[in-house]
Structures are given as structure tokens and as C-alpha cells.
mmCIF file of C-alpha atoms in Angstrom:
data_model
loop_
_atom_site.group_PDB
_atom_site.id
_atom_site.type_symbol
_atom_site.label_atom_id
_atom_site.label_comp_id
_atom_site.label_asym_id
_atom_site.label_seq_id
_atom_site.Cartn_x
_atom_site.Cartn_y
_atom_site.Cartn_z
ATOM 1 C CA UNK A 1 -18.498 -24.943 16.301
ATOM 2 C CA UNK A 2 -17.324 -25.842 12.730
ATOM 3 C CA UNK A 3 -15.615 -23.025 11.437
ATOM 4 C CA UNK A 4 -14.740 -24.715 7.891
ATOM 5 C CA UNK A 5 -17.089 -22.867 6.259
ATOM 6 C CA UNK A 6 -15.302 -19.373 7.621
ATOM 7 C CA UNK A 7 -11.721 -20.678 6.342
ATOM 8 C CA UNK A 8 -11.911 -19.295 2.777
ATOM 9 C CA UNK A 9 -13.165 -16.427 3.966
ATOM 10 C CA UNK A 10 -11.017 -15.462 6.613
ATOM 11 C CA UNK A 11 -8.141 -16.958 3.716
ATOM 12 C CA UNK A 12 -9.419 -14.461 0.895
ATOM 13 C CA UNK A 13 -9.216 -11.457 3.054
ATOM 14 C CA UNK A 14 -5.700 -11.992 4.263
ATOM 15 C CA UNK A 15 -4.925 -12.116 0.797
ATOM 16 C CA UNK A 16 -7.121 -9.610 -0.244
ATOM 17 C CA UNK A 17 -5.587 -7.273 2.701
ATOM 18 C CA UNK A 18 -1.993 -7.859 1.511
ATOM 19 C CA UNK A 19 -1.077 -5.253 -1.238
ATOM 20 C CA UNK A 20 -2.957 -2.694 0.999
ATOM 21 C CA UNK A 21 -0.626 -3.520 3.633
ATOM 22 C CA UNK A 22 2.706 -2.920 1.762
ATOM 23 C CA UNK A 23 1.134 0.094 -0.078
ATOM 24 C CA UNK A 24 -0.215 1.920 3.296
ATOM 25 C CA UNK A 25 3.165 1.517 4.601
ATOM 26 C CA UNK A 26 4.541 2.415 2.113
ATOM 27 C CA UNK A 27 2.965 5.496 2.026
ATOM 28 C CA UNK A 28 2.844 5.765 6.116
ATOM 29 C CA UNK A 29 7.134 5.861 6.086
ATOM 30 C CA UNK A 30 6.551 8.898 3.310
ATOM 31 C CA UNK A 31 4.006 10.997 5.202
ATOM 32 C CA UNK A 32 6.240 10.506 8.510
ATOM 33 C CA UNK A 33 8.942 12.191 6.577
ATOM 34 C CA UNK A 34 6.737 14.943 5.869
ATOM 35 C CA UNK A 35 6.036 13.759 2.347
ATOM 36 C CA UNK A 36 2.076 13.896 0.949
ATOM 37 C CA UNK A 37 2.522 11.793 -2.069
ATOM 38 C CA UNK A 38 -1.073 10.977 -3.556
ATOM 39 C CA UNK A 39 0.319 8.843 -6.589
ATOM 40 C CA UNK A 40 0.004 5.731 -5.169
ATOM 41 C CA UNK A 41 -2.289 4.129 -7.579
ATOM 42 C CA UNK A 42 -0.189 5.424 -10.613
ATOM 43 C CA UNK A 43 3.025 3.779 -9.219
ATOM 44 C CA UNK A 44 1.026 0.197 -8.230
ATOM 45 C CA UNK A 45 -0.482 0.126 -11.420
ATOM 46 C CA UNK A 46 3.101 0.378 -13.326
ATOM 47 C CA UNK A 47 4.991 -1.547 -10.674
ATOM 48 C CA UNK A 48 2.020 -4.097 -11.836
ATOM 49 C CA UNK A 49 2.754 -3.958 -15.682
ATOM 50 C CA UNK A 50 6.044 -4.177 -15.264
ATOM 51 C CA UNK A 51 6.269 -6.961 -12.959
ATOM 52 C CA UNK A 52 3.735 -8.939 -15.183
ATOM 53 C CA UNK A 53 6.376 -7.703 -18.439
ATOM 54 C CA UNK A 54 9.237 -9.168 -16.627
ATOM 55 C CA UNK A 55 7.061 -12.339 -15.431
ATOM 56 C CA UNK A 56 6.358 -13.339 -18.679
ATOM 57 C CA UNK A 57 9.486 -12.489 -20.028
ATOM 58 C CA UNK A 58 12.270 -14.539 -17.954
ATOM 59 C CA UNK A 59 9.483 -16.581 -16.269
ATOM 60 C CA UNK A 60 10.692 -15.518 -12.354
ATOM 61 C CA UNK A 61 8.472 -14.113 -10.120
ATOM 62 C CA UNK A 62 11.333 -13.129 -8.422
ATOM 63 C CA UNK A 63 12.518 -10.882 -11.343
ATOM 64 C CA UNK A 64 8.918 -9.752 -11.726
ATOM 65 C CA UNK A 65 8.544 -8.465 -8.054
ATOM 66 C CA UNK A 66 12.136 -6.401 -8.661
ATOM 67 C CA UNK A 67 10.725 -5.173 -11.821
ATOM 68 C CA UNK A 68 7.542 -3.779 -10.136
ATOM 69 C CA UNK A 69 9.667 -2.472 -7.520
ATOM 70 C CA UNK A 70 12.167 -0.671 -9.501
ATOM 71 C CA UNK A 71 9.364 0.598 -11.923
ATOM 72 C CA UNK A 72 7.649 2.520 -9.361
ATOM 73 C CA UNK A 73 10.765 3.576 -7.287
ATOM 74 C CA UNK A 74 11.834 5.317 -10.490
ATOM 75 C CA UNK A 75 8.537 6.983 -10.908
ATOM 76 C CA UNK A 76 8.432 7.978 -7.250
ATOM 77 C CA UNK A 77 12.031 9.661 -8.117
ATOM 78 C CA UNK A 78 10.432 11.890 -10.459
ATOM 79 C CA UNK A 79 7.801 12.691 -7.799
ATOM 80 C CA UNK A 80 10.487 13.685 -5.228
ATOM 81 C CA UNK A 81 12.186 15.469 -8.104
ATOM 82 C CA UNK A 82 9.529 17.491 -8.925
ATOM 83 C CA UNK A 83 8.293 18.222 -5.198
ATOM 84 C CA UNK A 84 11.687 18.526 -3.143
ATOM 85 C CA UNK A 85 14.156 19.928 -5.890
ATOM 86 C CA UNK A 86 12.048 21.757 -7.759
ATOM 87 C CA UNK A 87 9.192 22.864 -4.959
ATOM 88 C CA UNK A 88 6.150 21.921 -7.074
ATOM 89 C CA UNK A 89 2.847 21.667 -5.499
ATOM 90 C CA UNK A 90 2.954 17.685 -3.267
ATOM 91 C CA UNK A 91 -0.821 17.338 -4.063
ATOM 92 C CA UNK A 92 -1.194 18.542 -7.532
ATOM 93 C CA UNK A 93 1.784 16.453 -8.533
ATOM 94 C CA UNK A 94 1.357 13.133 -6.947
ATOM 95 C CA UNK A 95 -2.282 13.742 -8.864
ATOM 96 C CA UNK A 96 -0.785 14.349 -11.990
ATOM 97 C CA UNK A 97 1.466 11.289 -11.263
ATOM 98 C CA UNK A 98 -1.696 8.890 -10.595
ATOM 99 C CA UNK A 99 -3.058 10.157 -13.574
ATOM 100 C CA UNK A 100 0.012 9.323 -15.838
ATOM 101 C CA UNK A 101 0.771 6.012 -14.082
ATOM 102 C CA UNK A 102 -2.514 4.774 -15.414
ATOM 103 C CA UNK A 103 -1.531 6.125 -18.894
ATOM 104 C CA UNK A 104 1.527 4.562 -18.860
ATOM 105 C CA UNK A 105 0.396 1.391 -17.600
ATOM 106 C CA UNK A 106 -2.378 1.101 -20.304
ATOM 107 C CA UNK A 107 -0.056 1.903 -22.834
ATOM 108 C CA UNK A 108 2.554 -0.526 -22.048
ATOM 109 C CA UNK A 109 -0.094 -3.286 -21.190
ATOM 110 C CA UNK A 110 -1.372 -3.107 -24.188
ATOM 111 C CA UNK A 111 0.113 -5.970 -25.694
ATOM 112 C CA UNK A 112 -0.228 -8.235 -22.388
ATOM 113 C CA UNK A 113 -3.859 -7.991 -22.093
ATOM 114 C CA UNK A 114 -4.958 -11.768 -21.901
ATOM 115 C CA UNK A 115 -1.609 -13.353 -21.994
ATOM 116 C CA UNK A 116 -0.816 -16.107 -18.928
ATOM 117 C CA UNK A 117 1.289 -16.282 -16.109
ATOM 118 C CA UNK A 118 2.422 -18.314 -13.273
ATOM 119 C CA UNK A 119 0.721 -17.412 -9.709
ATOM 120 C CA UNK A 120 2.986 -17.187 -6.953
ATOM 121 C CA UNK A 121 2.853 -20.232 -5.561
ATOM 122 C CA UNK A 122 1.879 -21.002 -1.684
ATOM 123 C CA UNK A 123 4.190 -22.456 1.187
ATOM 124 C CA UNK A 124 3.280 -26.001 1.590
ATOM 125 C CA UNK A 125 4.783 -27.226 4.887
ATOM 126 C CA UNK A 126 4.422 -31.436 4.906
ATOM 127 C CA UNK A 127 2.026 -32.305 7.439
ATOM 128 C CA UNK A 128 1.287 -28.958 8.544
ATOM 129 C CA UNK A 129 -0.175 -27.216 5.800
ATOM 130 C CA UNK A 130 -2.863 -29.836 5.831
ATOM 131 C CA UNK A 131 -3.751 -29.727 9.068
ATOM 132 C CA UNK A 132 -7.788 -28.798 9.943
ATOM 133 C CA UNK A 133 -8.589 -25.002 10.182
ATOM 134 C CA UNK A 134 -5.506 -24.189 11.164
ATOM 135 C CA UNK A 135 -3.168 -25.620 8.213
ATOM 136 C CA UNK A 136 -5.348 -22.889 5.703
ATOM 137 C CA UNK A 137 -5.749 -20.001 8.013
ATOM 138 C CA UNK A 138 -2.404 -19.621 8.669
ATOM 139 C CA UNK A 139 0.428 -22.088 6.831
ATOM 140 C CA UNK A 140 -1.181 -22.126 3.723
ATOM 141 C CA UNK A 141 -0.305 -18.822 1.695
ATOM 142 C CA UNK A 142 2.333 -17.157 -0.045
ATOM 143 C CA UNK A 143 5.360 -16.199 0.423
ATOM 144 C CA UNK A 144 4.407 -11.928 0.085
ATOM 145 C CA UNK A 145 1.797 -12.412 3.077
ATOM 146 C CA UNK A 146 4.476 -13.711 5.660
ATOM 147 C CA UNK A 147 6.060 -10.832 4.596
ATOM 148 C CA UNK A 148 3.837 -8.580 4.264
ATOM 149 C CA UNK A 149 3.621 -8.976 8.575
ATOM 150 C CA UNK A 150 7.145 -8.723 8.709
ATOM 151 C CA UNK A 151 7.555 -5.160 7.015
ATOM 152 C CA UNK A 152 4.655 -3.973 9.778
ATOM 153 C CA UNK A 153 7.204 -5.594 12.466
ATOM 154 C CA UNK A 154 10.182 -3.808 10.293
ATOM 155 C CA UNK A 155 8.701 -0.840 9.861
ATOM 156 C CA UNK A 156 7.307 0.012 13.314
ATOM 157 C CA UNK A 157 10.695 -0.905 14.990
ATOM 158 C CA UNK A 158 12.007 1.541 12.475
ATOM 159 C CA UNK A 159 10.188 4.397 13.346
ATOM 160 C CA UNK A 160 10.023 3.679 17.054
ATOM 161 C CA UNK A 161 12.817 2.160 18.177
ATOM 162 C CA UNK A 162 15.772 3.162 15.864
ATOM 163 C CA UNK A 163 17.726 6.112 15.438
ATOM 164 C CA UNK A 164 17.340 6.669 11.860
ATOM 165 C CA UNK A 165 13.602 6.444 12.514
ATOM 166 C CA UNK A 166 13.718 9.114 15.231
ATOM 167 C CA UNK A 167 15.743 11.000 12.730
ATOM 168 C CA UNK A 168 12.781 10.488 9.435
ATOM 169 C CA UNK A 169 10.085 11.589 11.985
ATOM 170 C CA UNK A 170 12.210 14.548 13.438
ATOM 171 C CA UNK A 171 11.947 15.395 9.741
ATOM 172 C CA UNK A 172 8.355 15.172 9.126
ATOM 173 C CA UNK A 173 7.563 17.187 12.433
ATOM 174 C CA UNK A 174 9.794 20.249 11.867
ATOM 175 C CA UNK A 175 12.449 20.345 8.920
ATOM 176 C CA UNK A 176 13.767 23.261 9.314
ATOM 177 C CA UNK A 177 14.779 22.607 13.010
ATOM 178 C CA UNK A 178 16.000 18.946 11.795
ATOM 179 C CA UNK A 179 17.998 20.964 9.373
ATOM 180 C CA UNK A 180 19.840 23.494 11.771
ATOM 181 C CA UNK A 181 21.276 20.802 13.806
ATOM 182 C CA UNK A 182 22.715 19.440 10.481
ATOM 183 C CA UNK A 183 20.218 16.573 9.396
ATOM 184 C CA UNK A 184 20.046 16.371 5.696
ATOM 185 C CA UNK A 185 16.223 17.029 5.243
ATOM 186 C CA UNK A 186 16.306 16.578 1.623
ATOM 187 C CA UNK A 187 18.344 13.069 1.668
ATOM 188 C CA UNK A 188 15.946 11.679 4.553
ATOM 189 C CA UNK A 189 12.861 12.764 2.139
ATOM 190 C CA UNK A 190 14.324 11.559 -1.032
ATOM 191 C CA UNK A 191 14.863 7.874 0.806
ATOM 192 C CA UNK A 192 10.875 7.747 2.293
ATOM 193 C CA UNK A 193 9.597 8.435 -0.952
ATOM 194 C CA UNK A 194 11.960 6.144 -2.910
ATOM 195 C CA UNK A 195 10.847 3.339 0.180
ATOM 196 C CA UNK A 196 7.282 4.396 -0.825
ATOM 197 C CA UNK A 197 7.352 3.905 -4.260
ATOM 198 C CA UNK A 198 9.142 0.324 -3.801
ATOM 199 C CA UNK A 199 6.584 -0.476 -1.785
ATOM 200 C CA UNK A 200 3.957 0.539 -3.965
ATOM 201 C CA UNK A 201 5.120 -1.325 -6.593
ATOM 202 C CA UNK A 202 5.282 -4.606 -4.373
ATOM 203 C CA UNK A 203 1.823 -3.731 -3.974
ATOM 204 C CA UNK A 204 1.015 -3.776 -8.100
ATOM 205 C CA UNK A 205 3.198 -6.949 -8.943
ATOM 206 C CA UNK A 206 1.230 -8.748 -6.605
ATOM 207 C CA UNK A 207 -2.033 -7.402 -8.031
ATOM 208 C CA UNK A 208 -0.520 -8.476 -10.964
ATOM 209 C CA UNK A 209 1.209 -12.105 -9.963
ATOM 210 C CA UNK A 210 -0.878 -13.420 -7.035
ATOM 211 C CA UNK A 211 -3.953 -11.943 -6.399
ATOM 212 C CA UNK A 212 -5.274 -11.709 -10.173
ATOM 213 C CA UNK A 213 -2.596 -13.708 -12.228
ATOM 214 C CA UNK A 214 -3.387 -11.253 -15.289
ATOM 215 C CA UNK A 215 -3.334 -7.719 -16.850
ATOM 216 C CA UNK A 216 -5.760 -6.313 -17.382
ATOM 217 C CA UNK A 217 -5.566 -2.070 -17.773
ATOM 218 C CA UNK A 218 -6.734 -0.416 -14.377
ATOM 219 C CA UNK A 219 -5.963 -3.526 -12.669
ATOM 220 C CA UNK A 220 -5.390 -1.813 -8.876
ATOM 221 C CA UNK A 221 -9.056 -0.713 -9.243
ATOM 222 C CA UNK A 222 -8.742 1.963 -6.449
ATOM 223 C CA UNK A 223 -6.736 0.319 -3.927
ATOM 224 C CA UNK A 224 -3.676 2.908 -3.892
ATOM 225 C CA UNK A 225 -6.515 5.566 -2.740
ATOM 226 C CA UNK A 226 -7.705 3.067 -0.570
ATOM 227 C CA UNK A 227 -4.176 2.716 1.157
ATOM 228 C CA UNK A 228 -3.786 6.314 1.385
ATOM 229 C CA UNK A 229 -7.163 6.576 3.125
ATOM 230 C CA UNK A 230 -5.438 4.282 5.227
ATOM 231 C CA UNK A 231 -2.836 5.742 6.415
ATOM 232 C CA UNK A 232 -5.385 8.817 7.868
ATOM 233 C CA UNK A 233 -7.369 5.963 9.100
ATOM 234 C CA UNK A 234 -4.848 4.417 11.225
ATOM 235 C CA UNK A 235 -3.781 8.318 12.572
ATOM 236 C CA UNK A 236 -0.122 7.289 10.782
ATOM 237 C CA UNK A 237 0.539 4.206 13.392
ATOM 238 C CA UNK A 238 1.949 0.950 11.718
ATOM 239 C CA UNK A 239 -0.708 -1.503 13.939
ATOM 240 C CA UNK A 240 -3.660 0.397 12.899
ATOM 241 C CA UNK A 241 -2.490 0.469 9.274
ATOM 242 C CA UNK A 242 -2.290 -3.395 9.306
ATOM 243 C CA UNK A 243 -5.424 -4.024 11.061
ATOM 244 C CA UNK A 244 -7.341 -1.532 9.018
ATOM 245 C CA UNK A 245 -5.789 -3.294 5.758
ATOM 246 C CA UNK A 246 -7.645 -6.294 7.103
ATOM 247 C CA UNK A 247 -10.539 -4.596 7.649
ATOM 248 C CA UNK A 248 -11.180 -3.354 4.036
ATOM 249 C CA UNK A 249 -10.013 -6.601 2.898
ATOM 250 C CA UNK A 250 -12.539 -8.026 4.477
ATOM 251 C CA UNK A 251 -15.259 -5.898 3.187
ATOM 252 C CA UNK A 252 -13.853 -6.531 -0.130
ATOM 253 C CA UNK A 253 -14.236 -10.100 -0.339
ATOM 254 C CA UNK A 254 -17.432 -9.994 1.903
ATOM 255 C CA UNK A 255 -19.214 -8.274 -1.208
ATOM 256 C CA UNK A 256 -17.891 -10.957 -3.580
ATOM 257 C CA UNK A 257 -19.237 -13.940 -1.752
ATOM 258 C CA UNK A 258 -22.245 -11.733 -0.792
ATOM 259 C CA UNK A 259 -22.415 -11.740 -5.030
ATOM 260 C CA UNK A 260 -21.978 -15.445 -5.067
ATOM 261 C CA UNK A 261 -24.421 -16.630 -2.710
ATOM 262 C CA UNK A 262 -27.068 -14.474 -4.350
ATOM 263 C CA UNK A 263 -27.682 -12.230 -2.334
ATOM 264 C CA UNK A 264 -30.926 -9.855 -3.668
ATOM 265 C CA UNK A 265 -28.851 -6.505 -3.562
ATOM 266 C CA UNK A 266 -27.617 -4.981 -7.336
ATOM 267 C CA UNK A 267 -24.106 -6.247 -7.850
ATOM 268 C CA UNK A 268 -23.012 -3.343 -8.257
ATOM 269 C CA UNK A 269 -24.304 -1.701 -4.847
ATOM 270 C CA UNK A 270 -22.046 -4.597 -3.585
ATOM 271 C CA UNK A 271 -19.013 -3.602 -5.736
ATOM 272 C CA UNK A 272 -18.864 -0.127 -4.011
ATOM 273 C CA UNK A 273 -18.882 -1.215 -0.516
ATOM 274 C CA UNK A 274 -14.740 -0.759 -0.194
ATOM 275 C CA UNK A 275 -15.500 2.667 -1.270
ATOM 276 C CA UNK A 276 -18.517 3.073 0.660
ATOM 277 C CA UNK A 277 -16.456 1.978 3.791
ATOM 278 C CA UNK A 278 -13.787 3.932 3.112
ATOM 279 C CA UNK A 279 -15.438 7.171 3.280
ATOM 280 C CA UNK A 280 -17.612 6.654 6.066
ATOM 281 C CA UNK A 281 -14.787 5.497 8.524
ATOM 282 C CA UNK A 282 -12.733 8.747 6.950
ATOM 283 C CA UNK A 283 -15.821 10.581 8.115
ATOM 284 C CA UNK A 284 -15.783 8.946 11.623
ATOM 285 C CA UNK A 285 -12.282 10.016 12.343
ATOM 286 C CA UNK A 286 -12.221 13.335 10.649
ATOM 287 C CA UNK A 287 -15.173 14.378 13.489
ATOM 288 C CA UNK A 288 -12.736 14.950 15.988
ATOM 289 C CA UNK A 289 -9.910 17.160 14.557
ATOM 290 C CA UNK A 290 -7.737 16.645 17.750
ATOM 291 C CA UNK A 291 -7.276 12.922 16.481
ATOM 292 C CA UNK A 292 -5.755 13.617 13.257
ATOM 293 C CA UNK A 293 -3.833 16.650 14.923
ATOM 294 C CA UNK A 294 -2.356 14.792 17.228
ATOM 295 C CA UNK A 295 -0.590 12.300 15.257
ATOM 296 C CA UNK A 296 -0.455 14.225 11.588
ATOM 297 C CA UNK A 297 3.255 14.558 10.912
ATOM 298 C CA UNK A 298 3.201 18.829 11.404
ATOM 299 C CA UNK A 299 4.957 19.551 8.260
ATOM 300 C CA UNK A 300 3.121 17.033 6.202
ATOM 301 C CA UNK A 301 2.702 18.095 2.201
ATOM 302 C CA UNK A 302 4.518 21.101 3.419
ATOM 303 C CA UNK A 303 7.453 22.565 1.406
ATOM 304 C CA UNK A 304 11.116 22.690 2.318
ATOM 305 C CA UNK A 305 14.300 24.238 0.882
ATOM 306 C CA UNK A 306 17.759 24.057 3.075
ATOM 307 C CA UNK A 307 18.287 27.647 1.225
ATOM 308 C CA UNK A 308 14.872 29.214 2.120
#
């Protein structure tokens, strides 16, 4: 069976997959913690300006990626701010901070729009990299993808097999019993989101660096809502998160070669299928209550004060 013809394929969704995988879980280590934060897209979208600013700027993509990072771990500060200091409302500010991450981002993009930078270059392995089928699916891509498998690796030990992790989830299940034996609820909180936002901003600079070497303004195109849907998709488990980021990936570049080879369906009934896919497998699972019940973090977007 020649399966050349399935390489780019298979190749496009990995990459297509990756900043859904750091942004889902991202987002997964937040809800754990108890943490609904629904300004996922606002924080990728300036960890992607400002890791295309820096880019351009000093020229490393290394500098860019910290940029991005350190853009949106601020702006997640101001979420956890506003939600676990000051006991604002989890969904109608991670809303509002979607809504002025795309604001911001436009306005400081302005003046990138069109301007070049340097992809992030692939591994090339001598001899291997080359190899048949094998050398493209799987030695062939960036450095963000290999790690993009190791932070699912990282973060499920975390959560499952660490102490700290027990602690974060002990957190997101009941916070006012982790707080009577002395945890610091507010601390553990402040970290997931601040983990979160770096995440999310990973997500962005590679939007930004790697996937589409460009700015352009509402470059994320949906994709933080697409990693929160899954994060309720995968029932907040790490493996699910990654396969599921694979999945969507895949339907994403399906529709663009589906485009390309001319297929006789309006491009832009093609163009919606993430979306589409989205909401009917957030349908499927939402049938059965007992599955998101089961595995839903119990205080999730739920406030907490120590002094309450």
C-alpha cells in the first residue's frame, strides 16, 4: 500500500493539532484547579502579537516564544486578579478578557500586518529525516511538536502521579476543605491560571511563528474556543485532550485539501467544518450528564474566599 500520498496529510494535522494541544492543557491544569477561564483566545491572540513583535525585533524565535508566553501570563494575572482577589464573575470576565485580547492584539498589530519573519525551522536528523514515510511522519517537524507530546507526558504525571498535582486537584474538587487542612487555595489557583495563560500564549506565538509565519489581526481564528471545547471533550483527562487535538486538526486540514482538490462543496461550507465538529461532538457528550459529572472538577467556575 503506498501511503506517500497520506504523508502530508497526516504531517499537516500534527502540525495543525499542535497549538490546540498546549492551549487545551493549558486550560485543562486551570479547570482542575477549579478555575473556568474562557479567555483563551484573547491571551493566544496577544501571546501571538507579541511573539511576532519580539521575532522581528531581535530576530530569535526563542525570544519570540518567551514574549508570547510572558504576554499572556500577564494577562491571565489580571484574570486571576479580577476572579480570585476581587470575586468577579469567572465567565463574564474571561469573556470580557477574550474580547479585549483581540482589541489589544489588533491594536498593537497594526503596524506588523504584512511584515516577514523567519518560520521555526524543522529538526533535520542526517539520514533519518529522509528516510521513506517514516523520516516525514515522524522526524521531520519542529521543535514545539516534540514538545508539545512532552507537556501531555508532563502534565498527566503532574496531576496523577505527584503530590503537588494531588494537591491542585484537591483544590478544584472542594476548596474550602483543601483550605481547612491548611492548603493555600488562592496560591494553588493563582499558579494554574498563570500555567494557563503561558500556555496559551505558546499556543499564539506558534500561530504566529510556525504555523502561519505572519500577522495578520484575528490570527487564532477560533482555536482558543476550540481548545476549551476541548477540554469538556476529553471529560478533563490529558490523553483525550491530545487525541482530540488531533482529531480537530485533522478536520481542519481535511477541509483545506478538500478546497484544493476541488471538491464541488462552497468553500466556505468547508471552512466551518472545525466548528461544525466541534459542536456536534459537544452535543454527543453533553447527552449523558453522568459523563461530564463524573470527571467535572466539583467546584469548577465556582468562587472562593479563605475569609468567607
Amino acid at each position: 500500500m503506498n501511503l506517500d500520498p497520506l504523508v502530508p496529510i497526516i504531517v499537516s494535522t500534527v502540525i495543525a493539532a499542535t497549538p490546540l494541544i498546549y492551549a487545551a492543557l493549558g486550560e485543562l491544569v486551570t479547570e482542575r484547579a477549579g478555575v473556568l477561564n474562557l479567555g483563551v483566545e484573547g491571551m493566544m491572540l496577544v501571546g501571538a502579537v507579541a511573539a511576532f513583535a519580539a521575532g522581528t525585533a531581535t530576530g530569535s524565535l526563542t525570544v519570540a516564544f518567551i514574549a508570547g508566553a510572558l504576554a499572556a501570563t500577564l494577562l491571565s494575572l489580571l484574570f486571576a486578579f479580577l476572579t480570585l482577589t476581587l470575586q468577579t464573575n469567572q465567565v463574564a470576565t474571561g469573556l470580557a478578557l477574550t474580547l479585549f485580547g483581540v482589541g489589544l492584539s489588533a491594536f498593537i498589530g497594526r503596524g506588523y500586518a504584512g511584515m516577514p519573519i523567519d518560520r521555526v525551522p524543522k529538526l533535520d536528523i542526517p539520514g533519518v529525516s529522509d528516510l521513506p514515510v517514516i523520516g516525514p511522519l515522524l522526524l521531520n517537524h519542529d521543535l514545539l511538536v516534540y514538545l508539545s507530546i512532552a507537556l501531555y507526558f508532563a502534565v498527566n504525571g503532574f496531576l496523577t502521579r505527584t503530590h503537588a498535582g494531588l494537591r491542585l486537584r484537591a483544590v478544584g474538587e472542594s476548596p474550602s476543605v483543601a483550605h481547612a487542612i491548611g492548603e493555600p487555595v488562592l496560591a494553588i489557583r493563582y499558579l494554574a491560571v498563570m500555567f494557563g495563560g503561558a500556555m496559551s500564549g505558546i499556543a499564539g506565538a506558534y500561530l504566529s511563528t510556525a504555523l502561519t509565519p505572519m500577522w495578520v489581526e484575528g490570527l487564532s481564528a477560533g482555536r482558543g474556543w476550540i481548545a476549551l471545547a476541548l477540554v469538556v471533550f476529553a471529560t478533563w483527562k490529558p490523553l483525550r485532550v491530545l487525541l482530540g487535538a488531533y482529531l480537530f486538526g485533522g478536520v481542519t486540514v481535511m477541509q483545506l485539501y478538500a478546497q484544493g482538490f476541488g471538491v464541488a462543496v462552497p468553500s466556505e461550507f468547508l471552512s466551518m467544518l472545525p466548528y461544525v465538529a466541534t459542536i456536534v461532538v459537544l452535543v454527543i457528550i453533553c447527552r449523558d450528564p453522568k459523563t461530564i459529572l463524573l470527571n467535572q472538577p466539583a467546584s469548577l467556575g465556582k468562587r472562593f474566599h479563605p475569609d468567607a
